[in-house]
């Protein structure tokens, strides 16, 4: 009997494609891509058993940069597409990626329902509080006074709090990372994939082009002072009262994932019989 | 009136919503099926969940019927609540009889104006004495009038109430007997002729259920569903049916989600479908384009209702044709298939699934409320062998290109889980590998390929139904096929020889095939249920038509009667 532990089957590079990203130099999303590939290697998953699904936006370009299966769909609907894939093919590891505009504005309704449906997906949102691909408009997480051509003087709107919304909607795992710490992000993604049900990881990923002020995030972030809780109300209260820069796993629930059993018990002839006059 | 024997009798049961006319109508249809007749039941109802107006419209015949007749022979009004709202949908003649309960009050003017003979039966009183309900008295009454036996009715009701309270069953039986006993007092003497001996299996099935079965027969094993009238019954039938055959249905949060879920399921290799109606199809149009661009086959069954906007959700129209054919951004070749009868909902949907899978192209099935919510007694549809499925690459070579440009346009597709076949499906234009590209050569090559897949496909004989010889053609599609068929048969009896051409394959268009079908035709009548003559304009845009064209186009919700088309045909063909 072979008792020697096998060498790591995969390295991070096995998950990288040869497609060059469209991202600006210095974009936080490069680090998130590294975190993805490192997490996949740490999980030891064969690239063909993973699917990365996304919508539209800078961060949603990520599937083509990985060497897994992928789907770059339409704006805001990545979670729905991923839900169909995972329910139809439960043995696959399905990771959904996108940005704050894609996930919380045009895709906001799907975000709520993905949380409450609790399909075993991992949803990574690279939050830079701006629409970057369309060149700098405010998103649902943008600060109210952030000036832009589309909303001169700021939107005046209270920012959306994705982590609290996720908790209120029933997400089973909630974490926050910072792209400046790719290893930490990789660890969060590993935990999120391993945790059953819908796992939501918000990664603060600066937009160096339209939000150069976000370079300052690296000095603001810090590990969450307390360990993850299994009490959603407690986690939400912490998130609503903290400084917004706590990193780490913030909530781990124990809801059973949604996964209808796929098992045939009848033939088509049996179905037809019900129609016989 | 002297006693006579008819090959077809039409009956309408009306009442307020909740009065049970649909239940009585369905039981009447089931009894007719048991007795060996063919038949059709459609429903008309208002938007109210309860307490609105409802009508069960039936035609029972010795031969298959897919269309209502010109008028109803017997109308039984369980009450008069709101009946004026659909009076125009209930044609009655001078020979027709209207049975109503004097206790319901005076006959509304909208009904009285039709000039039919009135007969009084105390439905409520008889029901009360039997401790049953007036709708069951009406059921027994109609059965007595048209000549269905008590034994068959009792068998049907026992089957449908077998899980219920025995007291309810006994009361219903008593009410039915009271109705049967009251029948002679109506003075109606035309009964159904004996049906020919049954050969082969018959089904009593709705278009929506037939479409669901066709989907499963075509291989659909994943459905994402968002409720909408009049498509919900298809989805509700599929939910347990799919589970039984090893499939899954997920209720989505909206139509945007349902179509994207279907795309996800299909990308995973499981043939996938969603069903909706006009407003839902509008919401799905963006993602439908994604399915085209990413070459992910899905089927969207669109059960048309009156539009635009919320329109008339409970009633039929053929007005999503433009949206189904043209309602996408970009050059977006796709499949559009239309069932031509209730039973054809099965074949058309099955065919659409197989075409979608074979060509890796999404398909829209354009059914309508008239087909979807009708129940018909039909000969079991023949099993049509349709070969082939999705071209799946199981052992990709190094350098595998998902969107390789091939002679047929169809490229071997890997499924997630297949080693070495990883690719990113993309709504962005892409090169053969799937890498996003905005270059002209990639755009042209992929546009050509996507068009070629469906333009070069051999659709065989299923693209249309062509019946009869003559120098006149009547061209139609979808649910108007049935009244056209009946009108063409009547015209033939009058010496006018016409050919029925009913298009099942709407897109891609088949100019060579239609030209052959119209060989020798000097003039054509186009019949459709749309105010804007969408089908006529569609034909004009894509086909060479004979020199002389006439159009019979009108909106819902009043369905075409064979007589409307027959009269038009007679006048016009002699003009």
Tab-separated table of N, CA and C in Angstrom, chain A residues 10 18-19 46-49 61 63-64 67-75 77 80-81 83-85 87-89 92 109-110 113 117 258 260 262-268 271-272 275-277, chain B residues 33 202-204 209 213 217 222 237 243-246 248 250-254 256-257 260-261 263-265 267-268 286 290 294 380 414-419 421-428 433:
chain	number	residue	atom	x	y	z
A	10	UNK	N	-1.391	19.852	-9.075
A	10	UNK	CA	-1.459	21.015	-9.960
A	10	UNK	C	-0.756	22.217	-9.338
A	18	UNK	N	-3.364	31.510	-22.016
A	18	UNK	CA	-2.381	32.370	-22.685
A	18	UNK	C	-3.024	33.658	-23.205
A	19	UNK	N	-4.240	33.942	-22.786
A	19	UNK	CA	-4.897	35.168	-23.247
A	19	UNK	C	-4.471	36.329	-22.344
A	46	UNK	N	-8.941	19.367	-10.893
A	46	UNK	CA	-8.536	19.325	-12.307
A	46	UNK	C	-9.185	20.506	-13.027
A	47	UNK	N	-8.424	21.188	-13.898
A	47	UNK	CA	-8.985	22.379	-14.570
A	47	UNK	C	-10.298	22.092	-15.291
A	48	UNK	N	-10.448	20.878	-15.827
A	48	UNK	CA	-11.664	20.581	-16.588
A	48	UNK	C	-12.884	20.331	-15.691
A	49	UNK	N	-12.652	20.275	-14.386
A	49	UNK	CA	-13.790	20.065	-13.465
A	49	UNK	C	-14.300	21.375	-12.886
A	61	UNK	N	-14.098	39.695	-17.269
A	61	UNK	CA	-13.254	39.128	-18.321
A	61	UNK	C	-12.470	37.912	-17.836
A	63	UNK	N	-12.893	34.751	-16.931
A	63	UNK	CA	-12.918	33.349	-17.385
A	63	UNK	C	-11.910	33.053	-18.504
A	64	UNK	N	-11.802	33.968	-19.450
A	64	UNK	CA	-10.909	33.716	-20.591
A	64	UNK	C	-9.442	33.665	-20.164
A	67	UNK	N	-7.619	28.658	-17.416
A	67	UNK	CA	-7.597	27.490	-18.283
A	67	UNK	C	-8.651	26.472	-17.847
A	68	UNK	N	-9.712	26.961	-17.233
A	68	UNK	CA	-10.814	26.080	-16.844
A	68	UNK	C	-11.904	26.222	-17.909
A	69	UNK	N	-13.008	25.515	-17.755
A	69	UNK	CA	-14.184	25.843	-18.560
A	69	UNK	C	-14.698	27.200	-18.087
A	70	UNK	N	-15.349	27.923	-18.993
A	70	UNK	CA	-15.809	29.248	-18.608
A	70	UNK	C	-16.971	29.721	-19.446
A	71	UNK	N	-17.676	30.679	-18.906
A	71	UNK	CA	-18.769	31.298	-19.667
A	71	UNK	C	-18.792	32.781	-19.348
A	72	UNK	N	-18.575	33.573	-20.378
A	72	UNK	CA	-18.628	35.033	-20.259
A	72	UNK	C	-19.969	35.450	-20.860
A	73	UNK	N	-20.952	35.650	-20.012
A	73	UNK	CA	-22.327	35.823	-20.489
A	73	UNK	C	-22.728	37.265	-20.685
A	74	UNK	N	-23.990	37.569	-20.388
A	74	UNK	CA	-24.474	38.941	-20.537
A	74	UNK	C	-24.410	39.658	-19.192
A	75	UNK	N	-24.614	40.961	-19.255
A	75	UNK	CA	-24.424	41.819	-18.089
A	75	UNK	C	-25.424	41.467	-16.984
A	77	UNK	N	-26.174	38.636	-15.364
A	77	UNK	CA	-26.900	37.358	-15.260
A	77	UNK	C	-25.998	36.169	-14.963
A	80	UNK	N	-27.382	33.514	-12.551
A	80	UNK	CA	-28.450	32.669	-13.092
A	80	UNK	C	-27.857	31.581	-13.984
A	81	UNK	N	-26.947	31.979	-14.853
A	81	UNK	CA	-26.331	31.005	-15.749
A	81	UNK	C	-25.584	29.934	-14.944
A	83	UNK	N	-26.203	29.032	-11.921
A	83	UNK	CA	-27.185	28.196	-11.213
A	83	UNK	C	-27.651	27.057	-12.117
A	84	UNK	N	-27.963	27.394	-13.367
A	84	UNK	CA	-28.392	26.358	-14.311
A	84	UNK	C	-27.310	25.314	-14.513
A	85	UNK	N	-26.074	25.773	-14.642
A	85	UNK	CA	-24.967	24.845	-14.864
A	85	UNK	C	-24.769	23.924	-13.660
A	87	UNK	N	-26.880	23.151	-11.195
A	87	UNK	CA	-28.002	22.241	-10.936
A	87	UNK	C	-27.992	21.090	-11.951
A	88	UNK	N	-27.639	21.425	-13.203
A	88	UNK	CA	-27.607	20.387	-14.234
A	88	UNK	C	-26.388	19.480	-14.099
A	89	UNK	N	-25.292	20.041	-13.608
A	89	UNK	CA	-24.028	19.286	-13.514
A	89	UNK	C	-23.437	19.466	-12.113
A	92	UNK	N	-19.564	19.466	-10.954
A	92	UNK	CA	-18.598	20.499	-11.312
A	92	UNK	C	-18.428	21.491	-10.157
A	109	UNK	N	-31.125	41.619	-8.477
A	109	UNK	CA	-32.188	40.672	-8.134
A	109	UNK	C	-31.650	39.234	-8.099
A	110	UNK	N	-30.763	38.918	-9.040
A	110	UNK	CA	-30.213	37.553	-9.067
A	110	UNK	C	-29.332	37.307	-7.844
A	113	UNK	N	-31.557	36.369	-4.970
A	113	UNK	CA	-32.147	35.036	-5.105
A	113	UNK	C	-31.102	33.934	-5.107
A	117	UNK	N	-31.440	31.002	-2.598
A	117	UNK	CA	-31.553	29.657	-3.184
A	117	UNK	C	-30.461	28.746	-2.626
A	258	UNK	N	-29.086	23.903	-2.012
A	258	UNK	CA	-30.176	23.525	-2.919
A	258	UNK	C	-29.588	22.668	-4.023
A	260	UNK	N	-31.493	19.696	-6.311
A	260	UNK	CA	-32.506	18.661	-6.542
A	260	UNK	C	-31.831	17.353	-6.944
A	262	UNK	N	-31.218	14.130	-8.912
A	262	UNK	CA	-31.487	13.764	-10.298
A	262	UNK	C	-31.510	12.245	-10.376
A	263	UNK	N	-32.699	11.693	-10.505
A	263	UNK	CA	-32.833	10.233	-10.471
A	263	UNK	C	-34.105	9.832	-11.202
A	264	UNK	N	-33.956	9.061	-12.263
A	264	UNK	CA	-35.131	8.656	-13.044
A	264	UNK	C	-35.902	7.554	-12.333
A	265	UNK	N	-37.230	7.674	-12.351
A	265	UNK	CA	-38.061	6.640	-11.733
A	265	UNK	C	-39.143	6.151	-12.684
A	266	UNK	N	-39.193	6.733	-13.859
A	266	UNK	CA	-40.245	6.364	-14.810
A	266	UNK	C	-39.735	6.560	-16.230
A	267	UNK	N	-40.466	6.006	-17.182
A	267	UNK	CA	-40.090	6.139	-18.590
A	267	UNK	C	-41.017	7.151	-19.264
A	268	UNK	N	-40.654	7.534	-20.471
A	268	UNK	CA	-41.508	8.448	-21.230
A	268	UNK	C	-42.862	7.783	-21.501
A	271	UNK	N	-45.174	8.495	-18.810
A	271	UNK	CA	-45.748	9.846	-18.877
A	271	UNK	C	-46.904	9.878	-19.880
A	272	UNK	N	-46.707	9.210	-20.994
A	272	UNK	CA	-47.728	9.216	-22.048
A	272	UNK	C	-49.020	8.565	-21.568
A	275	UNK	N	-52.086	10.464	-20.614
A	275	UNK	CA	-52.891	11.151	-21.634
A	275	UNK	C	-53.899	10.231	-22.305
A	276	UNK	N	-53.762	8.934	-22.111
A	276	UNK	CA	-54.624	8.001	-22.849
A	276	UNK	C	-56.070	8.194	-22.421
A	277	UNK	N	-56.932	8.360	-23.418
A	277	UNK	CA	-58.356	8.635	-23.134
A	277	UNK	C	-59.013	7.402	-22.519
B	33	UNK	N	-64.640	11.324	-24.854
B	33	UNK	CA	-63.515	10.466	-25.235
B	33	UNK	C	-63.826	9.007	-24.907
B	202	UNK	N	-56.067	6.761	-28.302
B	202	UNK	CA	-56.371	8.204	-28.334
B	202	UNK	C	-55.905	8.843	-27.041
B	203	UNK	N	-55.564	10.102	-27.192
B	203	UNK	CA	-55.173	10.894	-26.030
B	203	UNK	C	-56.153	12.031	-25.841
B	204	UNK	N	-56.323	12.421	-24.591
B	204	UNK	CA	-56.971	13.695	-24.310
B	204	UNK	C	-55.876	14.562	-23.703
B	209	UNK	N	-49.474	20.646	-22.403
B	209	UNK	CA	-48.941	19.373	-21.914
B	209	UNK	C	-48.259	18.607	-23.051
B	213	UNK	N	-44.454	17.193	-23.154
B	213	UNK	CA	-44.059	15.824	-23.498
B	213	UNK	C	-43.086	15.827	-24.679
B	217	UNK	N	-39.468	14.214	-24.894
B	217	UNK	CA	-39.134	13.238	-25.935
B	217	UNK	C	-37.941	13.703	-26.774
B	222	UNK	N	-33.464	19.681	-18.439
B	222	UNK	CA	-33.355	20.800	-17.506
B	222	UNK	C	-34.286	21.917	-17.979
B	237	UNK	N	-46.749	21.074	-15.658
B	237	UNK	CA	-46.783	19.665	-16.058
B	237	UNK	C	-45.363	19.102	-16.059
B	243	UNK	N	-38.884	15.289	-13.249
B	243	UNK	CA	-38.266	14.600	-12.116
B	243	UNK	C	-38.341	13.083	-12.329
B	244	UNK	N	-39.497	12.633	-12.844
B	244	UNK	CA	-39.668	11.184	-13.045
B	244	UNK	C	-38.672	10.620	-14.048
B	245	UNK	N	-38.328	11.413	-15.063
B	245	UNK	CA	-37.415	10.878	-16.086
B	245	UNK	C	-35.967	11.304	-15.848
B	246	UNK	N	-35.677	11.775	-14.639
B	246	UNK	CA	-34.283	12.083	-14.300
B	246	UNK	C	-33.844	13.474	-14.705
B	248	UNK	N	-34.608	17.967	-14.142
B	248	UNK	CA	-34.802	18.935	-13.069
B	248	UNK	C	-35.501	20.178	-13.599
B	250	UNK	N	-36.122	24.166	-12.240
B	250	UNK	CA	-35.851	25.178	-11.216
B	250	UNK	C	-36.774	26.366	-11.469
B	251	UNK	N	-37.450	26.826	-10.425
B	251	UNK	CA	-38.220	28.062	-10.574
B	251	UNK	C	-37.273	29.240	-10.417
B	252	UNK	N	-37.239	30.065	-11.427
B	252	UNK	CA	-36.316	31.199	-11.444
B	252	UNK	C	-36.978	32.443	-10.865
B	253	UNK	N	-36.161	33.473	-10.602
B	253	UNK	CA	-36.681	34.714	-10.024
B	253	UNK	C	-37.312	35.622	-11.075
B	254	UNK	N	-37.000	35.428	-12.326
B	254	UNK	CA	-37.609	36.197	-13.405
B	254	UNK	C	-37.208	35.545	-14.727
B	256	UNK	N	-35.350	36.786	-17.053
B	256	UNK	CA	-33.938	37.005	-17.339
B	256	UNK	C	-33.138	35.852	-16.764
B	257	UNK	N	-33.513	35.446	-15.560
B	257	UNK	CA	-32.825	34.333	-14.916
B	257	UNK	C	-33.170	33.016	-15.595
B	260	UNK	N	-31.210	32.456	-18.750
B	260	UNK	CA	-29.782	32.281	-18.466
B	260	UNK	C	-29.512	30.949	-17.767
B	261	UNK	N	-30.415	30.520	-16.909
B	261	UNK	CA	-30.262	29.197	-16.291
B	261	UNK	C	-30.285	28.105	-17.369
B	263	UNK	N	-29.425	28.406	-20.436
B	263	UNK	CA	-28.145	28.456	-21.162
B	263	UNK	C	-27.068	27.746	-20.342
B	264	UNK	N	-27.065	27.975	-19.037
B	264	UNK	CA	-26.080	27.316	-18.172
B	264	UNK	C	-26.228	25.804	-18.197
B	265	UNK	N	-27.480	25.336	-18.105
B	265	UNK	CA	-27.717	23.892	-18.133
B	265	UNK	C	-27.256	23.280	-19.436
B	267	UNK	N	-25.040	24.522	-21.571
B	267	UNK	CA	-23.572	24.590	-21.650
B	267	UNK	C	-22.973	23.374	-20.948
B	268	UNK	N	-23.628	22.935	-19.873
B	268	UNK	CA	-23.187	21.743	-19.161
B	268	UNK	C	-23.506	20.446	-19.892
B	286	UNK	N	-32.227	39.476	-24.902
B	286	UNK	CA	-30.785	39.708	-24.827
B	286	UNK	C	-30.031	38.389	-24.671
B	290	UNK	N	-27.240	35.786	-26.649
B	290	UNK	CA	-26.058	35.131	-26.062
B	290	UNK	C	-26.004	33.663	-26.475
B	294	UNK	N	-22.864	32.295	-28.422
B	294	UNK	CA	-22.040	31.290	-27.747
B	294	UNK	C	-22.332	29.885	-28.282
B	380	UNK	N	-53.294	9.259	-30.927
B	380	UNK	CA	-51.957	9.409	-30.357
B	380	UNK	C	-50.994	9.815	-31.468
B	414	UNK	N	-17.093	20.591	-26.728
B	414	UNK	CA	-16.730	19.828	-25.530
B	414	UNK	C	-17.676	20.219	-24.397
B	415	UNK	N	-17.832	19.312	-23.466
B	415	UNK	CA	-18.659	19.591	-22.290
B	415	UNK	C	-17.757	19.686	-21.076
B	416	UNK	N	-18.096	20.559	-20.122
B	416	UNK	CA	-17.286	20.661	-18.914
B	416	UNK	C	-17.057	19.274	-18.314
B	417	UNK	N	-15.832	19.044	-17.884
B	417	UNK	CA	-15.459	17.726	-17.388
B	417	UNK	C	-14.540	17.005	-18.367
B	418	UNK	N	-14.568	17.422	-19.625
B	418	UNK	CA	-13.742	16.776	-20.643
B	418	UNK	C	-12.343	17.382	-20.620
B	419	UNK	N	-11.355	16.542	-20.332
B	419	UNK	CA	-9.983	17.029	-20.221
B	419	UNK	C	-9.469	17.543	-21.560
B	421	UNK	N	-10.463	20.010	-23.186
B	421	UNK	CA	-11.469	20.678	-24.019
B	421	UNK	C	-11.909	22.012	-23.459
B	422	UNK	N	-11.181	22.512	-22.449
B	422	UNK	CA	-11.602	23.742	-21.784
B	422	UNK	C	-11.654	24.910	-22.778
B	423	UNK	N	-12.711	25.686	-22.665
B	423	UNK	CA	-12.848	26.897	-23.472
B	423	UNK	C	-13.787	27.828	-22.727
B	424	UNK	N	-13.801	29.080	-23.118
B	424	UNK	CA	-14.758	30.022	-22.543
B	424	UNK	C	-15.804	30.363	-23.591
B	425	UNK	N	-17.034	29.994	-23.300
B	425	UNK	CA	-18.137	30.387	-24.173
B	425	UNK	C	-18.331	31.883	-23.995
B	426	UNK	N	-18.588	32.569	-25.081
B	426	UNK	CA	-18.556	34.027	-24.979
B	426	UNK	C	-19.607	34.693	-25.843
B	427	UNK	N	-20.228	35.709	-25.281
B	427	UNK	CA	-21.124	36.551	-26.059
B	427	UNK	C	-20.364	37.627	-26.810
B	428	UNK	N	-19.109	37.832	-26.438
B	428	UNK	CA	-18.250	38.711	-27.242
B	428	UNK	C	-17.916	37.972	-28.527
B	433	UNK	N	-10.989	29.759	-31.404
B	433	UNK	CA	-10.698	29.224	-30.070
B	433	UNK	C	-11.652	29.734	-29.006
